Amino acid sequence: MSLKLGAYTACLHDRPLSEALDVLQADGLTSVEVNTGGFIPSPHCHVDLLLSSERARRDYLETFAARGMELTGLNCNGNPLNPLPGVGPKHADDLRRTIELAGLLGVENVVTMSGTPGSDPDARYPSWVVNPWDGVYMDVLDYQWGVAAEFWTEIDALARANDVRIAIEMHPHNLVFSPVTLRRLVDTVGATNIGAEMDPSHLMWQGMDVVACIRDLGPLVFHAAAKDAMITPGVGIRGVLDTSFERVPADAPGKVPTGYGSWCTAWPEDPAWRFVAVGVGHDVDWWTEFLRALAEVDPDMAVNIEHEDAAYDRLEGLALAAENLRAAAEKL
């Protein structure tokens, strides 16, 4: 059993890379994923410098190797298909540069999202179709998949040229949010270098069987996130498709950007579901079966914790997630 257990360092954005790695090392983790653009900044990966300097790349990789750690993924989650001029083009450019950098660094996997276009060529904002029972939404989907096919054909070729794999997080509010839509993208593009990042949390709250999803996709699962979710009592009156979020003021400290002039909203006080530390929503036995299914696909796969449980201090929550993930791995 040689799955690589680690973490995505976005939750440690307030400290330098060296200190972030010390935290992961203290938690018994050896795999590292860093952000390179898209929705959030990239304090742990200076993309311009690394693209321009071979020496900087050697020194950067040595930062990990000196601690017995491995950089297993570059994360560029965003919406490269967003019609807003301050979002889509930037996220698409960030992704292209990330692919180039991954090739230069010898990092196999780039994690990203499929994106969501507008509803038609004149749309100003992205439009996510949830249930196309009205035939007009089939027209919207036809247009959106056409936009996606053109973009992802280009990205697949770029990834192939740089010997990199694109691991798409199946995330709601994107065209690809399930194994079915992931396969549709791969088949539409005829992709050779596009597959899935298996983040179970978003599949959990949609009601999917995560292990079945892994086994359905098989070798299309390139990379994985360890991120837990739980259904909460609010689901009784909200369901899992809920729009009762609230705006966060522009001057709020710590707001999370999603583009120029936009940022994450605030959840309702009694949500239908929420993200929790690994082991809180699903017990260690469940996570053992998750890891077992991943190992059946690739025994060397990287599984990186993405900590977003607001009930815990970041260090405390990350340590708890690491403890439970390691316990699950030991049971294999």
Short mmCIF file of C-alpha atoms in Angstrom, two decimals:
data_model
loop_
_atom_site.label_atom_id
_atom_site.label_comp_id
_atom_site.label_asym_id
_atom_site.label_seq_id
_atom_site.Cartn_x
_atom_site.Cartn_y
_atom_site.Cartn_z
CA MET A 1 0.00 0.00 0.00
CA SER A 2 1.79 3.13 -1.23
CA LEU A 3 -0.89 5.78 -1.67
CA LYS A 4 0.67 9.20 -1.15
CA LEU A 5 -1.12 10.97 1.70
CA GLY A 6 -0.83 14.73 1.88
CA ALA A 7 -2.63 18.04 1.78
CA TYR A 8 -3.53 21.00 -0.40
CA THR A 9 -1.83 24.02 1.18
CA ALA A 10 -4.54 26.61 0.44
CA CYS A 11 -5.73 26.45 4.06
CA LEU A 12 -2.23 27.55 5.14
CA HIS A 13 -2.05 30.53 2.80
CA ASP A 14 -1.15 32.92 5.64
CA ARG A 15 2.31 31.44 6.16
CA PRO A 16 5.32 30.89 3.90
CA LEU A 17 5.67 27.63 2.02
CA SER A 18 8.44 26.37 4.30
CA GLU A 19 6.25 26.84 7.38
CA ALA A 20 3.27 25.26 5.65
CA LEU A 21 5.37 22.20 4.80
CA ASP A 22 6.55 21.97 8.41
CA VAL A 23 2.89 21.78 9.46
CA LEU A 24 2.17 18.97 7.01
CA GLN A 25 5.32 17.13 8.04
CA ALA A 26 4.31 17.34 11.70
CA ASP A 27 0.97 15.79 10.71
CA GLY A 28 2.73 12.82 9.13
CA LEU A 29 1.97 13.82 5.53
CA THR A 30 4.36 13.55 2.58
CA SER A 31 2.33 14.65 -0.48
CA VAL A 32 1.76 18.33 -1.28
CA GLU A 33 -0.55 20.21 -3.64
CA VAL A 34 -0.22 23.97 -4.13
CA ASN A 35 -2.36 26.60 -5.81
CA THR A 36 -1.19 28.27 -9.03
CA GLY A 37 -4.07 30.60 -9.94
CA GLY A 38 -7.75 30.59 -10.75
CA PHE A 39 -10.12 31.55 -7.96
CA ILE A 40 -7.51 32.18 -5.28
CA PRO A 41 -3.94 33.55 -5.16
CA SER A 42 -0.85 31.34 -5.22
CA PRO A 43 1.42 32.33 -2.30
CA HIS A 44 3.12 28.92 -2.28
CA CYS A 45 4.01 28.88 -5.98
CA HIS A 46 5.52 31.91 -7.72
CA VAL A 47 4.50 30.92 -11.22
CA ASP A 48 6.25 33.70 -13.16
CA LEU A 49 9.59 33.07 -11.47
CA LEU A 50 9.38 29.31 -11.84
CA LEU A 51 8.45 29.51 -15.52
CA SER A 52 11.44 31.76 -16.22
CA SER A 53 14.21 30.14 -14.18
CA GLU A 54 15.51 26.57 -14.20
CA ARG A 55 17.50 27.31 -11.05
CA ALA A 56 14.36 28.56 -9.29
CA ARG A 57 12.60 25.33 -10.24
CA ARG A 58 15.45 23.21 -8.83
CA ASP A 59 15.46 25.20 -5.58
CA TYR A 60 11.66 24.98 -5.36
CA LEU A 61 11.58 21.21 -5.72
CA GLU A 62 14.41 20.90 -3.20
CA THR A 63 12.21 22.67 -0.64
CA PHE A 64 9.95 19.61 -0.74
CA ALA A 65 12.63 16.96 -1.16
CA ALA A 66 14.62 18.23 1.83
CA ARG A 67 11.66 17.30 4.03
CA GLY A 68 11.07 13.94 2.38
CA MET A 69 7.99 15.36 0.66
CA GLU A 70 6.75 15.33 -2.93
CA LEU A 71 4.91 17.97 -4.93
CA THR A 72 2.16 15.81 -6.44
CA GLY A 73 -0.25 18.37 -7.86
CA LEU A 74 -0.70 21.95 -9.04
CA ASN A 75 -4.19 23.28 -8.38
CA CYS A 76 -5.73 25.87 -10.69
CA ASN A 77 -9.43 25.67 -9.85
CA GLY A 78 -11.44 28.38 -11.56
CA ASN A 79 -13.95 28.93 -14.34
CA PRO A 80 -12.01 29.19 -17.60
CA LEU A 81 -15.30 29.30 -19.57
CA ASN A 82 -16.80 32.23 -17.64
CA PRO A 83 -18.03 34.91 -20.10
CA LEU A 84 -17.08 37.72 -17.72
CA PRO A 85 -13.97 39.36 -19.21
CA GLY A 86 -12.35 39.70 -15.78
CA VAL A 87 -12.71 36.01 -14.97
CA GLY A 88 -12.81 33.51 -17.84
CA PRO A 89 -9.79 34.69 -19.85
CA LYS A 90 -7.64 35.04 -16.73
CA HIS A 91 -8.55 31.60 -15.40
CA ALA A 92 -7.93 30.05 -18.82
CA ASP A 93 -4.52 31.73 -19.00
CA ASP A 94 -3.69 30.61 -15.46
CA LEU A 95 -4.51 27.05 -16.48
CA ARG A 96 -2.32 27.16 -19.60
CA ARG A 97 0.61 28.53 -17.60
CA THR A 98 0.05 25.94 -14.88
CA ILE A 99 0.21 23.13 -17.43
CA GLU A 100 3.47 24.51 -18.80
CA LEU A 101 4.90 24.82 -15.31
CA ALA A 102 3.81 21.31 -14.32
CA GLY A 103 5.66 19.97 -17.35
CA LEU A 104 8.82 21.85 -16.40
CA LEU A 105 8.62 20.72 -12.78
CA GLY A 106 7.81 17.11 -13.63
CA VAL A 107 4.51 17.28 -11.74
CA GLU A 108 2.11 14.85 -13.35
CA ASN A 109 -1.28 16.22 -12.34
CA VAL A 110 -2.95 19.61 -12.71
CA VAL A 111 -6.20 19.92 -10.77
CA THR A 112 -8.89 22.22 -12.15
CA MET A 113 -12.61 22.55 -12.89
CA SER A 114 -14.38 22.20 -16.21
CA GLY A 115 -15.96 25.65 -16.00
CA THR A 116 -19.41 26.89 -16.99
CA PRO A 117 -20.12 29.16 -19.99
CA GLY A 118 -23.02 31.53 -20.32
CA SER A 119 -26.35 30.34 -21.68
CA ASP A 120 -25.75 31.72 -25.19
CA PRO A 121 -23.19 33.75 -27.15
CA ASP A 122 -24.50 37.06 -25.75
CA ALA A 123 -24.70 35.98 -22.09
CA ARG A 124 -22.89 38.09 -19.52
CA TYR A 125 -22.80 35.54 -16.70
CA PRO A 126 -22.28 31.78 -16.39
CA SER A 127 -25.43 29.68 -16.29
CA TRP A 128 -25.54 26.24 -14.65
CA VAL A 129 -28.36 24.02 -15.87
CA VAL A 130 -29.42 21.65 -13.08
CA ASN A 131 -32.48 19.94 -14.56
CA PRO A 132 -33.30 20.48 -18.25
CA TRP A 133 -36.92 19.31 -18.04
CA ASP A 134 -37.86 22.31 -20.19
CA GLY A 135 -36.49 21.69 -23.68
CA VAL A 136 -35.09 25.22 -23.95
CA TYR A 137 -32.38 24.18 -21.48
CA MET A 138 -31.27 21.45 -23.84
CA ASP A 139 -30.48 24.28 -26.27
CA VAL A 140 -28.44 25.95 -23.53
CA LEU A 141 -26.54 22.73 -22.83
CA ASP A 142 -25.87 22.17 -26.53
CA TYR A 143 -24.31 25.63 -26.74
CA GLN A 144 -22.31 25.19 -23.53
CA TRP A 145 -20.93 21.81 -24.50
CA GLY A 146 -19.86 23.28 -27.82
CA VAL A 147 -17.91 26.00 -26.00
CA ALA A 148 -16.41 23.42 -23.66
CA ALA A 149 -15.43 21.08 -26.48
CA GLU A 150 -13.42 23.77 -28.25
CA PHE A 151 -11.60 24.88 -25.11
CA TRP A 152 -10.88 21.44 -23.68
CA THR A 153 -9.68 20.07 -27.03
CA GLU A 154 -7.02 22.78 -26.92
CA ILE A 155 -6.18 22.07 -23.26
CA ASP A 156 -5.96 18.32 -23.81
CA ALA A 157 -3.47 18.88 -26.62
CA LEU A 158 -1.45 21.29 -24.46
CA ALA A 159 -1.39 18.80 -21.59
CA ARG A 160 -0.28 16.03 -23.95
CA ALA A 161 2.52 18.20 -25.33
CA ASN A 162 3.76 18.90 -21.79
CA ASP A 163 3.33 15.30 -20.56
CA VAL A 164 0.79 16.43 -17.97
CA ARG A 165 -2.61 15.06 -16.94
CA ILE A 166 -5.64 17.29 -16.23
CA ALA A 167 -7.58 16.08 -13.20
CA ILE A 168 -11.00 17.74 -13.20
CA GLU A 169 -12.80 18.21 -9.91
CA MET A 170 -16.42 17.17 -10.40
CA HIS A 171 -17.89 20.27 -8.80
CA PRO A 172 -21.48 21.60 -8.94
CA HIS A 173 -21.90 24.86 -10.85
CA ASN A 174 -19.68 23.33 -13.55
CA LEU A 175 -20.58 21.40 -16.68
CA VAL A 176 -18.65 18.49 -15.16
CA PHE A 177 -20.09 17.67 -11.74
CA SER A 178 -20.51 13.87 -11.85
CA PRO A 179 -18.94 10.75 -13.40
CA VAL A 180 -21.53 10.91 -16.18
CA THR A 181 -20.57 14.48 -17.16
CA LEU A 182 -16.86 13.73 -16.75
CA ARG A 183 -17.17 10.88 -19.24
CA ARG A 184 -19.15 13.11 -21.56
CA LEU A 185 -16.31 15.64 -21.65
CA VAL A 186 -13.66 12.98 -22.24
CA ASP A 187 -15.71 11.37 -25.01
CA THR A 188 -16.69 14.67 -26.62
CA VAL A 189 -13.08 15.81 -26.82
CA GLY A 190 -11.60 12.39 -27.51
CA ALA A 191 -9.28 13.26 -24.66
CA THR A 192 -6.08 11.41 -23.88
CA ASN A 193 -4.91 13.53 -20.94
CA ILE A 194 -8.14 14.53 -19.18
CA GLY A 195 -9.60 12.62 -16.24
CA ALA A 196 -10.96 13.17 -12.75
CA GLU A 197 -9.77 14.51 -9.46
CA MET A 198 -11.82 12.39 -7.07
CA ASP A 199 -13.02 14.90 -4.46
CA PRO A 200 -15.69 12.92 -2.61
CA SER A 201 -17.25 15.85 -0.72
CA HIS A 202 -19.26 17.26 -3.63
CA LEU A 203 -20.43 13.81 -4.64
CA MET A 204 -21.50 13.12 -1.06
CA TRP A 205 -23.91 16.02 -0.81
CA GLN A 206 -25.36 15.23 -4.20
CA GLY A 207 -26.26 11.78 -2.85
CA MET A 208 -23.81 9.70 -4.90
CA ASP A 209 -22.07 6.47 -3.90
CA VAL A 210 -18.45 7.65 -3.96
CA VAL A 211 -16.83 4.22 -4.10
CA ALA A 212 -19.16 3.28 -6.97
CA CYS A 213 -18.11 6.51 -8.73
CA ILE A 214 -14.44 5.56 -8.41
CA ARG A 215 -15.05 2.09 -9.79
CA ASP A 216 -17.19 3.47 -12.61
CA LEU A 217 -14.47 5.86 -13.77
CA GLY A 218 -11.60 3.44 -13.12
CA PRO A 219 -8.40 4.63 -14.86
CA LEU A 220 -9.97 8.04 -15.50
CA VAL A 221 -9.37 8.81 -11.81
CA PHE A 222 -5.96 10.52 -11.85
CA HIS A 223 -5.73 12.21 -8.46
CA ALA A 224 -7.78 12.50 -5.26
CA ALA A 225 -8.79 14.91 -2.52
CA ALA A 226 -9.57 13.89 1.04
CA LYS A 227 -12.48 16.15 1.88
CA ASP A 228 -15.52 15.18 3.93
CA ALA A 229 -19.11 16.46 3.96
CA MET A 230 -22.20 15.73 6.01
CA ILE A 231 -25.90 16.18 5.45
CA THR A 232 -27.35 18.33 8.26
CA PRO A 233 -30.92 18.84 9.58
CA GLY A 234 -31.50 21.86 7.34
CA VAL A 235 -31.91 19.46 4.44
CA GLY A 236 -35.42 18.74 5.71
CA ILE A 237 -36.74 22.05 4.38
CA ARG A 238 -33.97 23.10 2.00
CA GLY A 239 -33.01 20.03 0.02
CA VAL A 240 -29.49 19.97 -1.33
CA LEU A 241 -30.22 22.57 -4.03
CA ASP A 242 -30.51 25.71 -1.93
CA THR A 243 -30.05 29.37 -2.93
CA SER A 244 -30.60 31.03 0.48
CA PHE A 245 -27.03 32.27 0.83
CA GLU A 246 -26.25 35.89 1.73
CA ARG A 247 -23.87 38.50 0.40
CA VAL A 248 -20.60 39.18 2.20
CA PRO A 249 -19.77 42.92 2.43
CA ALA A 250 -16.95 44.22 0.27
CA ASP A 251 -14.99 45.36 3.33
CA ALA A 252 -15.31 42.01 5.17
CA PRO A 253 -11.93 40.70 6.34
CA GLY A 254 -10.90 37.33 4.97
CA LYS A 255 -13.41 37.19 2.13
CA VAL A 256 -12.55 34.59 -0.52
CA PRO A 257 -12.31 35.97 -4.09
CA THR A 258 -13.84 34.21 -7.08
CA GLY A 259 -12.91 36.83 -9.68
CA TYR A 260 -12.38 40.56 -10.03
CA GLY A 261 -15.02 42.22 -7.86
CA SER A 262 -16.69 39.00 -6.70
CA TRP A 263 -16.19 36.66 -3.76
CA CYS A 264 -17.77 33.76 -1.88
CA THR A 265 -21.10 34.34 -0.16
CA ALA A 266 -22.16 33.37 3.39
CA TRP A 267 -23.90 30.06 4.07
CA PRO A 268 -27.30 29.92 5.81
CA GLU A 269 -27.14 29.26 9.56
CA ASP A 270 -28.90 25.90 9.15
CA PRO A 271 -27.55 24.58 5.85
CA ALA A 272 -28.62 21.35 4.22
CA TRP A 273 -25.03 20.16 4.21
CA ARG A 274 -21.57 21.38 5.09
CA PHE A 275 -17.93 20.49 4.66
CA VAL A 276 -16.34 18.80 7.67
CA ALA A 277 -12.91 17.47 8.60
CA VAL A 278 -12.05 14.01 7.28
CA GLY A 279 -13.62 11.46 9.60
CA VAL A 280 -16.34 13.74 10.95
CA GLY A 281 -18.94 13.18 8.24
CA HIS A 282 -17.87 9.63 7.36
CA ASP A 283 -16.00 7.37 9.76
CA VAL A 284 -12.54 5.85 9.38
CA ASP A 285 -13.97 2.61 8.01
CA TRP A 286 -15.66 4.56 5.19
CA TRP A 287 -12.39 6.31 4.37
CA THR A 288 -10.58 2.96 4.32
CA GLU A 289 -12.94 1.77 1.59
CA PHE A 290 -12.43 5.06 -0.26
CA LEU A 291 -8.66 4.54 -0.20
CA ARG A 292 -9.06 0.88 -1.15
CA ALA A 293 -11.04 1.83 -4.26
CA LEU A 294 -8.43 4.44 -5.23
CA ALA A 295 -5.61 1.94 -4.74
CA GLU A 296 -7.38 -0.48 -7.09
CA VAL A 297 -7.08 2.21 -9.77
CA ASP A 298 -3.54 3.34 -8.93
CA PRO A 299 -1.70 2.14 -5.79
CA ASP A 300 0.60 5.19 -6.02
CA MET A 301 -2.15 7.81 -6.29
CA ALA A 302 -1.82 11.07 -4.35
CA VAL A 303 -4.65 11.72 -1.88
CA ASN A 304 -4.45 15.28 -0.58
CA ILE A 305 -6.52 16.69 2.28
CA GLU A 306 -8.51 19.80 1.43
CA HIS A 307 -9.49 21.29 4.77
CA GLU A 308 -12.58 23.53 4.80
CA ASP A 309 -14.27 22.74 8.12
CA ALA A 310 -15.08 26.12 9.71
CA ALA A 311 -15.84 24.44 13.05
CA TYR A 312 -12.12 23.85 13.61
CA ASP A 313 -9.07 26.05 13.72
CA ARG A 314 -7.12 25.36 10.54
CA LEU A 315 -4.20 23.64 12.26
CA GLU A 316 -6.48 21.64 14.53
CA GLY A 317 -8.76 20.60 11.67
CA LEU A 318 -5.87 19.68 9.40
CA ALA A 319 -4.29 17.58 12.16
CA LEU A 320 -7.59 15.78 12.81
CA ALA A 321 -8.07 15.09 9.11
CA ALA A 322 -4.50 13.78 8.81
CA GLU A 323 -4.94 11.53 11.85
CA ASN A 324 -8.11 10.00 10.47
CA LEU A 325 -6.74 9.63 6.93
CA ARG A 326 -3.62 7.88 8.20
CA ALA A 327 -5.75 5.62 10.39
CA ALA A 328 -7.83 4.70 7.36
CA ALA A 329 -4.69 3.90 5.36
CA GLU A 330 -3.31 1.74 8.16
CA LYS A 331 -6.47 -0.40 8.07
CA LEU A 332 -5.64 -1.40 4.50
#
